[in-house]
Each structure stands twice: as C-alpha cells, then as structure tokens.
Amino acid sequence: MTLLARKVVTLLTIGCLLGQDVYADIANLPDLGDESGSLISPSQERKLGEDFMRTARRHLDIIDDPELNAYIQSLGQGLLPKKGPTAYQELRLFIIRDSNINAFAVPGGYIGVHTGLILATEKEAELVSVLAHETAHLTQRHLLRMNAEAQRTSIPAMAALLAAILLAGSGHQGGEAAIAMTTATLAQKQLNFTREFEQEADRIGMGLLTQAGYDARAMPAFFERMQSQTRLYESNLPEFLRTHPITTRRIAESRDQSVRYPAVKNPDDTDFYHAQAKIRALSGGSAADTVRNFKNSLDSGRYQNKNAERYGYALALLENKQYSEARSTIQDLLAQHADYHLYQITQAEIEMAAGNSALALKLYSAAIKKNPKDYALTQRYAAALLKTEHSSEARNLLKTVVRQWPQDPALQKMFAIAAGNSGSLLEAHQAMAEYYYLSGNSDAAIAQLQIARRHAGENFYFLSSLDARIKEIREEAALYKNNDY
C-alpha cells in the first residue's frame, strides 16, 4: 500500500463529518493554490467518485426509492458556493439504509447520508447543516490536499480504499484489512492536519448553510442535542458521537458564531417530515407492526406533522396490502392538497397494487401533465407503464430523464427493458451495459456491449462508439486488477 493509500485510510478513519472548532463567514475561503490540482484533476476526481459508487452499490444498502432520492438530491442543489471557484457543477447525494447517525463525503461530489441521520434530525435545517459541512470538505478538496505530495496512487486504488473504509464502518468484513494497515504513528502524525480541515469545513459549512436559505443557528442546535445524547449511552455510543465528540466549548463557539448571521425563517419542513415518515414506513420490519406504530402515534398525537404521519400510515397500509384503508387515507390527504406529488404517487401506487391499473395510469398521466419534469413521478409512471406492457410509452418517457440522470442504474435498467420490449435492441443492450457498469459488474457490461454490436449493423458511428466504450471499461477493469491495494 502506498503512502497516499495509507493517508486516505487515515483521513477516513479519523472521520470527516462535523468538526470541533469555530465557524466564520463563507467569504473567508482559503487560497487552495495548486497543491490539490497537482495530484488529481477535477475530471479524475469525478472518476474516483464514480468508481467508489460502483463498489458501494454492490455492498451497501443504498435506497432505491424515487421520492427519497429526489428529496435528498434537492437539498444539495443550494449548497455549492454561488461565488468563487469550485471543482463541482453539482452534488450527487444518496441515502443508505443504516441506523447509525452519520454522513460522509467522497471526492467527485458524492455525499452519502444514513437514514439514522435523517431520523435523528428534528428540522430540515439541522439535516442540511450536516450536508453543508460535507459539501465544504468537497469544495476545499480536503482529501486531495492532505495527500498532495504523493503522486502515484491510481484512481481505482483510491476508490477501493474509500470503499474499504466505508464498508468496514458499515459492518462489512471486507474493509478490515485496509484499516489495519494504518499505523498508530501515521494516524497521530496526521491528526492535527485533519483537525484543521474539520475546522475549515465547519467554518465554511455554516456559510453554505446560510447561503442555502437556512438559519445558521440550526447547526449549534443539532450539536447541543447530540451532546445531550452522550448521557443516555455508556459504551455503545452512536457512531456520530464516538468519532466526533460534541464538547461544551464547541457548542458555545458555534452559538457565538451563528449569531453573526442574520436570523432567517427556515424553509418549510413539509418535505422533510414526509421523507422521515417514508423511511419509517419502509423500515423493513413487519408491515403489520409498522401499521400499528403509525396508528398509535396518530391516535396519541405523537407526531411532528400530522399530514406526514398520515402519509406514512397510508404507505404502511399499502405495504400491508390493506388497500381500502390506504385508499381512504390518501384520498383524505388529497382533498386538502390535491397537487402534492407524494400524495398523487401514493394514490396511483395503491391502485396499481390493488389491480386497478387503468385507473393508476390515468392518475399518473394527469399528474405528469402538471409536473412533466418531476423525477420521482416520471420514474413511477414509467414503471407502471412497463408493468402494463406499454413499453413504447415508457421508452419515450424515460429517454429524456436517462440523459439527465445517466449515473442512475435503476433508470438505465428500466430504459433497457422498455427499449428491448419496443424492439430498440441496440438501445436496450447499451442501457443494460450501463446498468451493469454502474452496479460494479464490468464483465457483464462488456458482454452487453458486444451484443449491442450485433444490432449496430454497418453503422460506423455506432460501432466505433461501442468499441470505444468496451475499451474504456476493459482498461479500467485492468487497473483495478493490477493495482496493489
């Protein structure tokens, strides 16, 4: 393992969630110079993130839910700096089904968020305060600045090390060897340097939080509640508190800094509460128990948002195949908020599950006309069209959205099925190749591209494009195989 590889492990072992020191205005961005750029270019950094995601999709329980994915992605849209240089055009956020209170950033613009963190925060502003800190790690290229003096570690090796740490942190045995190779001496040597980055991410993160339209006081409020939890645990502290202790000094300093920003009214928390309700409804436990839990909270008044709780109750009823009760619950919600897309989707999904596919398609068609660019609505409608053998319509609907979200394996697979059923076999095998590639199966991706060649005829453009993609994937797979990590 190279020195850079060891330092990657060290940085991620120490952690890069919420730091330990004071905050300052976002305008005080440091001069990065050329040290990070000398190690890896922005395009290589994006490649690193993409490589990591392919490994993560094989081993982590990444939630493939259109509504939750659309929600978490929307939170990242306002976090990149509005002014000044940045290596990122967009952030790519994703949710992991994990009860640990945590989040992490990966070079290339990726931020992973545990469901435990979403459920632990009480307001959307608190959740965004954590995401703002992670965004600061990315915009300041902390991982790459830390390793700027090392020049030879390949992108695949770095991606594998990132994956090893995060998989080990999720209880996956495959990452243990990588962590063991980080010596205590090296960890201590880098500790102070890492703390500097944590302080910088705290400082810049608070500015990003404010820029996105949230009250800066949400960050110290979250710290304070996390600190109070230390009294509720003995040896089994949540991951957040084990690796990122919240001190009285830190809370005091963050509160002092937060009042330097103007007090603002936080954005509406409606979507946040509905996302929490959906996570609880799809927790993976007994569907009957989930129904009971939602009913008990509604009967006792133990909820933050009644409509969100009723939405979760409708989802739980749907999961438990109590279609009549689910239908009645969602119709009551639609009577109050007829245009809320989450209720529209749930209504259509209830009818699909109950066997009323014609009505479901009618509901989806009406909703998509009002919200033609809604990612979740488009994906759900396309899935319904595929289930009812309207493949050509599904293909037409998905063609545009796949171009907008090419890194989404679920969309690529749906488009492949729709195209194949419609007779567009070249498109089908190309899309299925991308699905396998994004899922970390390079051999299957190449096999699909080779099948696609058979459907390209004598078209020189198509054949050249397919051959170039095959070569690219093969070379990348060889780098993974030959790197000593």
Short mmCIF file of C-alpha atoms in Angstrom, two decimals:
data_model
loop_
_atom_site.label_atom_id
_atom_site.label_comp_id
_atom_site.label_asym_id
_atom_site.label_seq_id
_atom_site.Cartn_x
_atom_site.Cartn_y
_atom_site.Cartn_z
CA MET A 1 0.00 0.00 0.00
CA THR A 2 1.45 3.39 -0.98
CA LEU A 3 1.85 6.36 1.34
CA LEU A 4 -1.12 8.07 -0.32
CA ALA A 5 -3.23 4.97 0.19
CA ARG A 6 -2.34 4.93 3.88
CA LYS A 7 -3.23 8.59 4.21
CA VAL A 8 -6.57 8.05 2.51
CA VAL A 9 -7.30 5.37 5.11
CA THR A 10 -6.12 7.66 7.92
CA LEU A 11 -8.29 10.57 6.87
CA LEU A 12 -11.40 8.47 6.54
CA THR A 13 -10.71 6.58 9.77
CA ILE A 14 -10.39 9.83 11.70
CA GLY A 15 -13.62 10.88 10.04
CA CYS A 16 -14.97 13.82 8.14
CA LEU A 17 -18.41 14.58 9.49
CA LEU A 18 -18.78 17.57 11.85
CA GLY A 19 -15.61 19.21 13.15
CA GLN A 20 -14.63 20.62 16.51
CA ASP A 21 -13.94 24.34 16.25
CA VAL A 22 -15.21 27.82 15.39
CA TYR A 23 -17.14 28.99 12.33
CA ALA A 24 -16.52 32.03 10.17
CA ASP A 25 -18.06 33.72 7.17
CA ILE A 26 -18.03 31.84 3.88
CA ALA A 27 -16.26 34.77 2.26
CA ASN A 28 -13.03 33.78 4.06
CA LEU A 29 -12.27 30.92 1.73
CA PRO A 30 -8.59 29.95 1.82
CA ASP A 31 -6.34 30.10 -1.21
CA LEU A 32 -6.01 26.50 -2.31
CA GLY A 33 -3.09 27.16 -4.60
CA ASP A 34 -2.15 24.26 -6.85
CA GLU A 35 -1.39 21.57 -4.29
CA SER A 36 -4.56 19.54 -4.79
CA GLY A 37 -4.61 20.08 -8.53
CA SER A 38 -1.08 18.74 -8.80
CA LEU A 39 -2.31 15.38 -7.52
CA ILE A 40 -5.53 14.85 -9.44
CA SER A 41 -7.59 16.83 -11.92
CA PRO A 42 -11.29 17.60 -11.44
CA SER A 43 -12.16 15.04 -14.13
CA GLN A 44 -10.06 12.39 -12.38
CA GLU A 45 -11.73 13.30 -9.11
CA ARG A 46 -15.14 12.71 -10.66
CA LYS A 47 -13.83 9.38 -11.91
CA LEU A 48 -12.75 8.49 -8.39
CA GLY A 49 -16.23 9.17 -7.07
CA GLU A 50 -17.87 7.14 -9.83
CA ASP A 51 -15.53 4.21 -9.13
CA PHE A 52 -16.39 4.37 -5.45
CA MET A 53 -20.12 4.41 -6.15
CA ARG A 54 -19.92 1.23 -8.23
CA THR A 55 -18.28 -0.56 -5.31
CA ALA A 56 -20.71 0.93 -2.80
CA ARG A 57 -23.74 -0.23 -4.78
CA ARG A 58 -22.51 -3.82 -4.50
CA HIS A 59 -22.03 -3.77 -0.74
CA LEU A 60 -24.05 -1.00 0.90
CA ASP A 61 -27.81 -0.92 1.27
CA ILE A 62 -28.36 2.13 -0.90
CA ILE A 63 -32.03 3.06 -1.01
CA ASP A 64 -33.50 2.92 -4.49
CA ASP A 65 -36.64 4.97 -3.87
CA PRO A 66 -37.54 7.73 -6.35
CA GLU A 67 -39.22 10.02 -3.82
CA LEU A 68 -36.45 9.80 -1.21
CA ASN A 69 -33.73 10.14 -3.84
CA ALA A 70 -35.38 13.21 -5.32
CA TYR A 71 -35.74 14.77 -1.87
CA ILE A 72 -32.16 14.27 -0.70
CA GLN A 73 -30.83 15.44 -4.07
CA SER A 74 -32.92 18.61 -3.82
CA LEU A 75 -31.19 19.51 -0.55
CA GLY A 76 -27.81 19.56 -2.27
CA GLN A 77 -28.83 21.94 -5.05
CA GLY A 78 -28.37 25.10 -2.99
CA LEU A 79 -25.20 24.12 -1.14
CA LEU A 80 -22.45 24.70 -3.68
CA PRO A 81 -20.88 28.18 -3.38
CA LYS A 82 -22.64 30.77 -5.52
CA LYS A 83 -19.42 32.74 -5.96
CA GLY A 84 -15.77 31.85 -6.31
CA PRO A 85 -14.10 28.82 -7.92
CA THR A 86 -15.34 25.30 -7.31
CA ALA A 87 -14.49 21.99 -8.92
CA TYR A 88 -18.12 20.85 -8.84
CA GLN A 89 -21.05 21.63 -11.07
CA GLU A 90 -23.42 19.58 -8.92
CA LEU A 91 -23.56 17.32 -5.88
CA ARG A 92 -24.80 13.74 -6.01
CA LEU A 93 -26.43 12.73 -2.75
CA PHE A 94 -27.62 9.23 -1.92
CA ILE A 95 -29.24 7.54 1.09
CA ILE A 96 -28.00 4.39 2.84
CA ARG A 97 -30.33 2.28 4.95
CA ASP A 98 -28.29 2.38 8.16
CA SER A 99 -29.47 3.29 11.66
CA ASN A 100 -26.12 4.90 12.54
CA ILE A 101 -26.25 8.70 12.75
CA ASN A 102 -23.74 9.59 10.08
CA ALA A 103 -22.95 11.07 6.68
CA PHE A 104 -19.79 11.18 4.57
CA ALA A 105 -18.33 12.87 1.52
CA VAL A 106 -16.45 11.19 -1.34
CA PRO A 107 -14.30 13.10 -3.87
CA GLY A 108 -16.19 13.64 -7.09
CA GLY A 109 -19.14 15.39 -5.46
CA TYR A 110 -20.80 12.42 -3.74
CA ILE A 111 -22.38 12.64 -0.28
CA GLY A 112 -23.79 9.57 1.47
CA VAL A 113 -26.47 10.07 4.11
CA HIS A 114 -27.57 7.41 6.59
CA THR A 115 -31.25 7.02 7.32
CA GLY A 116 -30.26 7.25 11.00
CA LEU A 117 -29.15 10.83 10.50
CA ILE A 118 -32.36 11.81 8.69
CA LEU A 119 -34.44 10.37 11.52
CA ALA A 120 -32.25 11.90 14.26
CA THR A 121 -32.59 15.47 12.99
CA GLU A 122 -35.69 17.39 14.08
CA LYS A 123 -35.76 20.03 11.35
CA GLU A 124 -34.65 20.12 7.74
CA ALA A 125 -32.20 22.88 8.66
CA GLU A 126 -30.37 20.52 11.01
CA LEU A 127 -30.02 17.89 8.30
CA VAL A 128 -28.77 20.49 5.83
CA SER A 129 -26.21 21.74 8.39
CA VAL A 130 -24.52 18.32 8.24
CA LEU A 131 -24.71 18.26 4.44
CA ALA A 132 -23.20 21.76 4.33
CA HIS A 133 -20.22 20.57 6.34
CA GLU A 134 -19.72 17.62 4.00
CA THR A 135 -20.01 19.94 1.00
CA ALA A 136 -17.23 22.09 2.43
CA HIS A 137 -14.97 19.02 2.60
CA LEU A 138 -15.61 18.54 -1.11
CA THR A 139 -15.26 22.14 -2.30
CA GLN A 140 -12.00 22.53 -0.37
CA ARG A 141 -10.75 19.16 -1.70
CA HIS A 142 -9.57 18.16 1.76
CA LEU A 143 -8.74 14.56 0.99
CA LEU A 144 -6.67 15.55 -2.02
CA ARG A 145 -4.92 18.44 -0.28
CA MET A 146 -3.92 16.08 2.51
CA ASN A 147 -2.24 13.80 0.03
CA ALA A 148 -0.87 16.37 -2.40
CA GLU A 149 2.76 15.28 -2.01
CA ALA A 150 2.02 11.73 -3.20
CA GLN A 151 1.73 11.41 -6.95
CA ARG A 152 1.42 7.77 -7.99
CA THR A 153 -1.65 6.17 -6.48
CA SER A 154 -4.18 5.38 -9.18
CA ILE A 155 -7.80 6.38 -9.21
CA PRO A 156 -9.03 2.76 -8.86
CA ALA A 157 -6.74 2.15 -5.86
CA MET A 158 -8.02 5.28 -4.12
CA ALA A 159 -11.62 4.30 -4.86
CA ALA A 160 -11.04 0.84 -3.43
CA LEU A 161 -9.60 2.32 -0.25
CA LEU A 162 -12.53 4.68 0.14
CA ALA A 163 -14.85 1.73 -0.26
CA ALA A 164 -12.88 -0.38 2.24
CA ILE A 165 -13.23 2.20 5.00
CA LEU A 166 -16.91 2.85 4.43
CA LEU A 167 -17.76 -0.84 4.11
CA ALA A 168 -15.90 -1.64 7.31
CA GLY A 169 -17.74 1.19 9.05
CA SER A 170 -20.99 -0.45 7.99
CA GLY A 171 -20.02 -3.80 9.49
CA HIS A 172 -18.74 -5.34 6.24
CA GLN A 173 -15.70 -7.53 6.84
CA GLY A 174 -14.02 -6.66 3.57
CA GLY A 175 -12.70 -3.35 4.87
CA GLU A 176 -10.92 -4.62 7.98
CA ALA A 177 -7.57 -5.32 6.31
CA ALA A 178 -7.32 -1.82 4.85
CA ILE A 179 -7.95 -0.20 8.21
CA ALA A 180 -5.43 -2.48 9.93
CA MET A 181 -2.71 -1.22 7.61
CA THR A 182 -2.95 2.29 9.02
CA THR A 183 -0.35 2.58 11.77
CA ALA A 184 -0.92 4.47 15.02
CA THR A 185 2.13 6.61 14.34
CA LEU A 186 0.82 7.80 10.98
CA ALA A 187 -2.61 8.44 12.45
CA GLN A 188 -1.15 10.64 15.18
CA LYS A 189 1.05 12.46 12.68
CA GLN A 190 -1.95 13.39 10.56
CA LEU A 191 -4.39 14.13 13.40
CA ASN A 192 -3.67 17.83 13.74
CA PHE A 193 -3.76 18.33 9.97
CA THR A 194 -7.14 16.65 9.82
CA ARG A 195 -8.48 18.83 12.64
CA GLU A 196 -7.53 21.88 10.60
CA PHE A 197 -9.68 20.59 7.76
CA GLU A 198 -12.55 19.83 10.13
CA GLN A 199 -12.41 23.37 11.48
CA GLU A 200 -12.33 24.74 7.96
CA ALA A 201 -15.30 22.58 6.93
CA ASP A 202 -17.24 23.75 9.99
CA ARG A 203 -16.47 27.37 9.21
CA ILE A 204 -17.33 27.20 5.53
CA GLY A 205 -20.25 24.86 6.09
CA MET A 206 -22.07 27.39 8.25
CA GLY A 207 -21.75 29.93 5.45
CA LEU A 208 -23.07 27.43 2.91
CA LEU A 209 -25.98 26.66 5.22
CA THR A 210 -26.87 30.36 5.38
CA GLN A 211 -26.42 30.81 1.64
CA ALA A 212 -28.91 27.96 1.05
CA GLY A 213 -31.55 29.91 2.98
CA TYR A 214 -31.37 28.25 6.41
CA ASP A 215 -30.80 29.81 9.82
CA ALA A 216 -27.22 29.25 10.97
CA ARG A 217 -28.47 28.55 14.50
CA ALA A 218 -29.62 25.12 13.32
CA MET A 219 -26.04 23.85 13.46
CA PRO A 220 -25.33 24.52 17.16
CA ALA A 221 -28.86 23.35 17.99
CA PHE A 222 -28.05 19.98 16.47
CA PHE A 223 -24.70 19.86 18.30
CA GLU A 224 -26.42 20.52 21.60
CA ARG A 225 -28.92 17.74 21.16
CA MET A 226 -26.16 15.33 20.12
CA GLN A 227 -24.21 16.22 23.26
CA SER A 228 -27.24 15.55 25.42
CA GLN A 229 -27.38 12.04 23.98
CA THR A 230 -23.96 11.20 25.46
CA ARG A 231 -25.66 10.97 28.84
CA LEU A 232 -28.06 8.33 27.52
CA TYR A 233 -25.35 5.88 26.46
CA GLU A 234 -22.43 4.21 28.18
CA SER A 235 -20.15 2.11 25.97
CA ASN A 236 -22.46 1.86 22.97
CA LEU A 237 -22.39 5.43 21.70
CA PRO A 238 -23.84 6.24 18.28
CA GLU A 239 -21.21 6.40 15.54
CA PHE A 240 -21.56 10.18 15.31
CA LEU A 241 -20.70 10.65 18.98
CA ARG A 242 -17.88 8.09 19.03
CA THR A 243 -15.91 9.71 16.23
CA HIS A 244 -16.98 13.34 16.58
CA PRO A 245 -17.37 14.31 20.24
CA ILE A 246 -19.50 17.37 20.86
CA THR A 247 -17.90 19.49 23.58
CA THR A 248 -19.31 22.35 25.62
CA ARG A 249 -16.67 24.58 24.08
CA ARG A 250 -17.70 23.63 20.58
CA ILE A 251 -21.35 24.37 21.28
CA ALA A 252 -20.51 27.74 22.84
CA GLU A 253 -18.29 28.75 19.94
CA SER A 254 -20.80 27.67 17.31
CA ARG A 255 -23.59 29.58 19.05
CA ASP A 256 -21.38 32.65 19.25
CA GLN A 257 -20.59 32.40 15.55
CA SER A 258 -24.18 31.69 14.48
CA VAL A 259 -25.49 34.98 15.87
CA ARG A 260 -23.22 36.83 13.45
CA TYR A 261 -25.53 35.69 10.67
CA PRO A 262 -28.94 37.31 10.30
CA ALA A 263 -31.80 35.31 11.74
CA VAL A 264 -33.97 33.93 8.96
CA LYS A 265 -37.06 31.77 8.80
CA ASN A 266 -36.09 28.27 7.70
CA PRO A 267 -37.77 26.80 4.60
CA ASP A 268 -40.93 24.80 5.14
CA ASP A 269 -40.29 21.37 6.69
CA THR A 270 -43.16 19.59 4.93
CA ASP A 271 -40.98 17.54 2.56
CA PHE A 272 -38.57 16.73 5.41
CA TYR A 273 -41.29 15.30 7.63
CA HIS A 274 -42.71 13.29 4.73
CA ALA A 275 -39.25 11.87 3.98
CA GLN A 276 -38.90 10.82 7.62
CA ALA A 277 -42.33 9.19 7.52
CA LYS A 278 -41.48 7.25 4.37
CA ILE A 279 -38.21 5.97 5.86
CA ARG A 280 -40.12 4.74 8.91
CA ALA A 281 -42.82 3.17 6.75
CA LEU A 282 -40.23 1.26 4.71
CA SER A 283 -38.02 0.32 7.65
CA GLY A 284 -38.02 -3.36 6.70
CA GLY A 285 -39.77 -4.66 9.80
CA SER A 286 -43.14 -6.35 10.00
CA ALA A 287 -45.68 -4.46 7.86
CA ALA A 288 -48.39 -5.14 10.43
CA ASP A 289 -46.21 -3.73 13.23
CA THR A 290 -45.46 -0.65 11.14
CA VAL A 291 -49.19 -0.06 10.59
CA ARG A 292 -49.79 -0.35 14.33
CA ASN A 293 -46.95 2.06 15.14
CA PHE A 294 -48.30 4.75 12.82
CA LYS A 295 -51.86 4.27 14.07
CA ASN A 296 -50.71 4.56 17.69
CA SER A 297 -48.79 7.77 17.02
CA LEU A 298 -51.80 9.27 15.22
CA ASP A 299 -54.19 8.26 18.00
CA SER A 300 -51.92 9.65 20.72
CA GLY A 301 -50.90 12.81 18.85
CA ARG A 302 -47.19 11.89 18.99
CA TYR A 303 -46.00 13.39 15.70
CA GLN A 304 -44.32 16.49 14.31
CA ASN A 305 -46.57 16.85 11.27
CA LYS A 306 -49.99 15.21 11.13
CA ASN A 307 -50.22 15.03 7.34
CA ALA A 308 -46.77 13.46 7.10
CA GLU A 309 -47.77 10.91 9.73
CA ARG A 310 -50.94 10.08 7.80
CA TYR A 311 -48.86 9.76 4.63
CA GLY A 312 -46.58 7.27 6.37
CA TYR A 313 -49.67 5.44 7.64
CA ALA A 314 -51.01 5.17 4.07
CA LEU A 315 -47.65 3.75 2.89
CA ALA A 316 -47.64 1.24 5.73
CA LEU A 317 -51.21 0.18 4.89
CA LEU A 318 -50.19 -0.22 1.24
CA GLU A 319 -47.20 -2.35 2.28
CA ASN A 320 -49.53 -4.49 4.40
CA LYS A 321 -51.97 -4.86 1.45
CA GLN A 322 -54.78 -3.03 3.25
CA TYR A 323 -55.76 -1.24 0.06
CA SER A 324 -59.15 0.06 1.09
CA GLU A 325 -57.83 1.74 4.23
CA ALA A 326 -54.80 3.07 2.36
CA ARG A 327 -57.05 4.49 -0.37
CA SER A 328 -59.29 6.24 2.14
CA THR A 329 -56.30 7.76 3.98
CA ILE A 330 -54.62 9.14 0.87
CA GLN A 331 -57.87 10.48 -0.55
CA ASP A 332 -58.38 12.48 2.64
CA LEU A 333 -54.92 13.97 2.19
CA LEU A 334 -55.55 14.76 -1.48
CA ALA A 335 -58.76 16.55 -0.53
CA GLN A 336 -56.55 19.04 1.32
CA HIS A 337 -53.54 19.09 -1.02
CA ALA A 338 -54.63 17.90 -4.45
CA ASP A 339 -51.38 18.83 -6.22
CA TYR A 340 -48.85 17.40 -3.76
CA HIS A 341 -46.89 14.92 -5.85
CA LEU A 342 -46.19 12.49 -2.98
CA TYR A 343 -49.90 12.00 -2.44
CA GLN A 344 -50.52 11.68 -6.19
CA ILE A 345 -47.84 9.00 -6.50
CA THR A 346 -49.15 7.09 -3.48
CA GLN A 347 -52.72 7.17 -4.80
CA ALA A 348 -51.61 5.73 -8.13
CA GLU A 349 -49.42 3.10 -6.46
CA ILE A 350 -52.33 1.97 -4.30
CA GLU A 351 -54.48 1.45 -7.41
CA MET A 352 -51.65 -0.40 -9.18
CA ALA A 353 -51.20 -2.73 -6.20
CA ALA A 354 -54.97 -3.25 -5.92
CA GLY A 355 -55.16 -4.34 -9.57
CA ASN A 356 -56.77 -1.16 -10.91
CA SER A 357 -54.01 -0.47 -13.43
CA ALA A 358 -56.16 1.51 -15.88
CA LEU A 359 -57.10 3.97 -13.14
CA ALA A 360 -53.49 4.13 -11.94
CA LEU A 361 -52.25 5.06 -15.42
CA LYS A 362 -54.96 7.69 -15.71
CA LEU A 363 -53.89 9.21 -12.39
CA TYR A 364 -50.23 9.20 -13.42
CA SER A 365 -51.00 10.74 -16.81
CA ALA A 366 -52.91 13.60 -15.21
CA ALA A 367 -50.17 14.23 -12.64
CA ILE A 368 -47.30 14.17 -15.16
CA LYS A 369 -49.04 16.79 -17.31
CA LYS A 370 -48.87 19.18 -14.35
CA ASN A 371 -45.30 18.22 -13.37
CA PRO A 372 -43.53 16.96 -16.51
CA LYS A 373 -40.04 17.37 -15.02
CA ASP A 374 -40.71 15.65 -11.70
CA TYR A 375 -38.06 12.91 -11.38
CA ALA A 376 -39.94 10.67 -8.94
CA LEU A 377 -43.25 10.99 -10.75
CA THR A 378 -41.62 10.20 -14.10
CA GLN A 379 -39.89 7.09 -12.75
CA ARG A 380 -43.03 5.79 -11.05
CA TYR A 381 -45.15 6.40 -14.15
CA ALA A 382 -42.61 4.66 -16.37
CA ALA A 383 -42.56 1.66 -14.02
CA ALA A 384 -46.36 1.48 -14.17
CA LEU A 385 -46.28 1.65 -17.96
CA LEU A 386 -43.80 -1.22 -18.07
CA LYS A 387 -45.92 -3.34 -15.73
CA THR A 388 -48.92 -2.83 -18.00
CA GLU A 389 -46.98 -3.58 -21.20
CA HIS A 390 -46.99 -0.01 -22.52
CA SER A 391 -43.29 -0.27 -23.32
CA SER A 392 -43.12 2.26 -26.15
CA GLU A 393 -44.69 4.95 -23.97
CA ALA A 394 -42.30 4.05 -21.16
CA ARG A 395 -39.31 4.27 -23.53
CA ASN A 396 -40.34 7.72 -24.74
CA LEU A 397 -40.88 8.92 -21.19
CA LEU A 398 -37.55 7.57 -19.94
CA LYS A 399 -35.35 8.65 -22.85
CA THR A 400 -35.11 12.25 -21.68
CA VAL A 401 -34.78 11.52 -17.97
CA VAL A 402 -31.97 8.99 -18.56
CA ARG A 403 -29.97 11.71 -20.29
CA GLN A 404 -30.50 13.94 -17.26
CA TRP A 405 -29.55 11.19 -14.76
CA PRO A 406 -27.05 8.92 -16.58
CA GLN A 407 -25.48 7.75 -13.30
CA ASP A 408 -28.75 6.24 -12.03
CA PRO A 409 -28.61 2.44 -12.51
CA ALA A 410 -32.33 1.97 -11.82
CA LEU A 411 -33.23 4.33 -14.64
CA GLN A 412 -30.77 2.64 -17.02
CA LYS A 413 -32.30 -0.78 -16.29
CA MET A 414 -35.84 0.49 -16.77
CA PHE A 415 -34.89 2.13 -20.06
CA ALA A 416 -33.17 -1.07 -21.21
CA ILE A 417 -36.33 -3.10 -20.56
CA ALA A 418 -38.57 -0.50 -22.21
CA ALA A 419 -36.32 -0.23 -25.26
CA GLY A 420 -35.98 -4.01 -25.60
CA ASN A 421 -39.72 -4.57 -25.38
CA SER A 422 -40.20 -1.85 -28.01
CA GLY A 423 -37.79 -3.51 -30.45
CA SER A 424 -34.94 -0.98 -30.00
CA LEU A 425 -32.36 -3.66 -29.25
CA LEU A 426 -29.25 -1.52 -29.72
CA GLU A 427 -30.54 0.98 -27.18
CA ALA A 428 -31.60 -1.84 -24.87
CA HIS A 429 -28.20 -3.51 -24.70
CA GLN A 430 -26.35 -0.21 -24.39
CA ALA A 431 -28.54 0.82 -21.44
CA MET A 432 -28.22 -2.61 -19.82
CA ALA A 433 -24.45 -2.34 -20.19
CA GLU A 434 -24.51 0.96 -18.31
CA TYR A 435 -26.71 -0.60 -15.63
CA TYR A 436 -24.18 -3.40 -15.06
CA TYR A 437 -21.26 -0.97 -15.20
CA LEU A 438 -22.83 1.35 -12.60
CA SER A 439 -23.60 -1.70 -10.45
CA GLY A 440 -19.93 -2.74 -10.48
CA ASN A 441 -20.12 -5.68 -12.92
CA SER A 442 -17.68 -4.80 -15.71
CA ASP A 443 -17.72 -8.26 -17.32
CA ALA A 444 -21.50 -8.19 -17.75
CA ALA A 445 -21.30 -4.62 -19.09
CA ILE A 446 -18.79 -5.65 -21.77
CA ALA A 447 -20.90 -8.68 -22.70
CA GLN A 448 -23.93 -6.42 -23.22
CA LEU A 449 -21.91 -4.01 -25.38
CA GLN A 450 -20.68 -6.89 -27.52
CA ILE A 451 -24.29 -8.00 -28.04
CA ALA A 452 -25.15 -4.40 -28.92
CA ARG A 453 -22.55 -4.53 -31.72
CA ARG A 454 -24.59 -7.24 -33.42
CA HIS A 455 -27.51 -4.83 -33.65
CA ALA A 456 -25.44 -1.90 -34.94
CA GLY A 457 -25.33 -3.22 -38.48
CA GLU A 458 -22.73 -1.48 -40.63
CA ASN A 459 -23.16 1.87 -38.91
CA PHE A 460 -19.59 3.08 -38.42
CA TYR A 461 -20.56 5.67 -35.80
CA PHE A 462 -22.39 3.17 -33.58
CA LEU A 463 -19.67 0.52 -33.93
CA SER A 464 -16.90 2.99 -33.09
CA SER A 465 -18.79 4.28 -30.09
CA LEU A 466 -19.40 0.76 -28.77
CA ASP A 467 -15.79 -0.29 -29.32
CA ALA A 468 -14.53 2.80 -27.50
CA ARG A 469 -16.79 2.07 -24.53
CA ILE A 470 -15.65 -1.58 -24.40
CA LYS A 471 -12.02 -0.47 -24.45
CA GLU A 472 -12.62 2.08 -21.70
CA ILE A 473 -14.26 -0.44 -19.38
CA ARG A 474 -11.60 -3.10 -20.05
CA GLU A 475 -8.77 -0.70 -19.29
CA GLU A 476 -10.44 0.41 -16.10
CA ALA A 477 -11.02 -3.21 -15.00
CA ALA A 478 -7.35 -3.99 -15.66
CA LEU A 479 -6.27 -1.09 -13.46
CA TYR A 480 -8.33 -2.45 -10.59
CA LYS A 481 -6.93 -5.93 -11.08
CA ASN A 482 -3.28 -4.85 -11.30
CA ASN A 483 -3.17 -2.25 -8.51
CA ASP A 484 -1.72 -3.38 -5.22
CA TYR A 485 -4.21 -2.14 -2.65
#
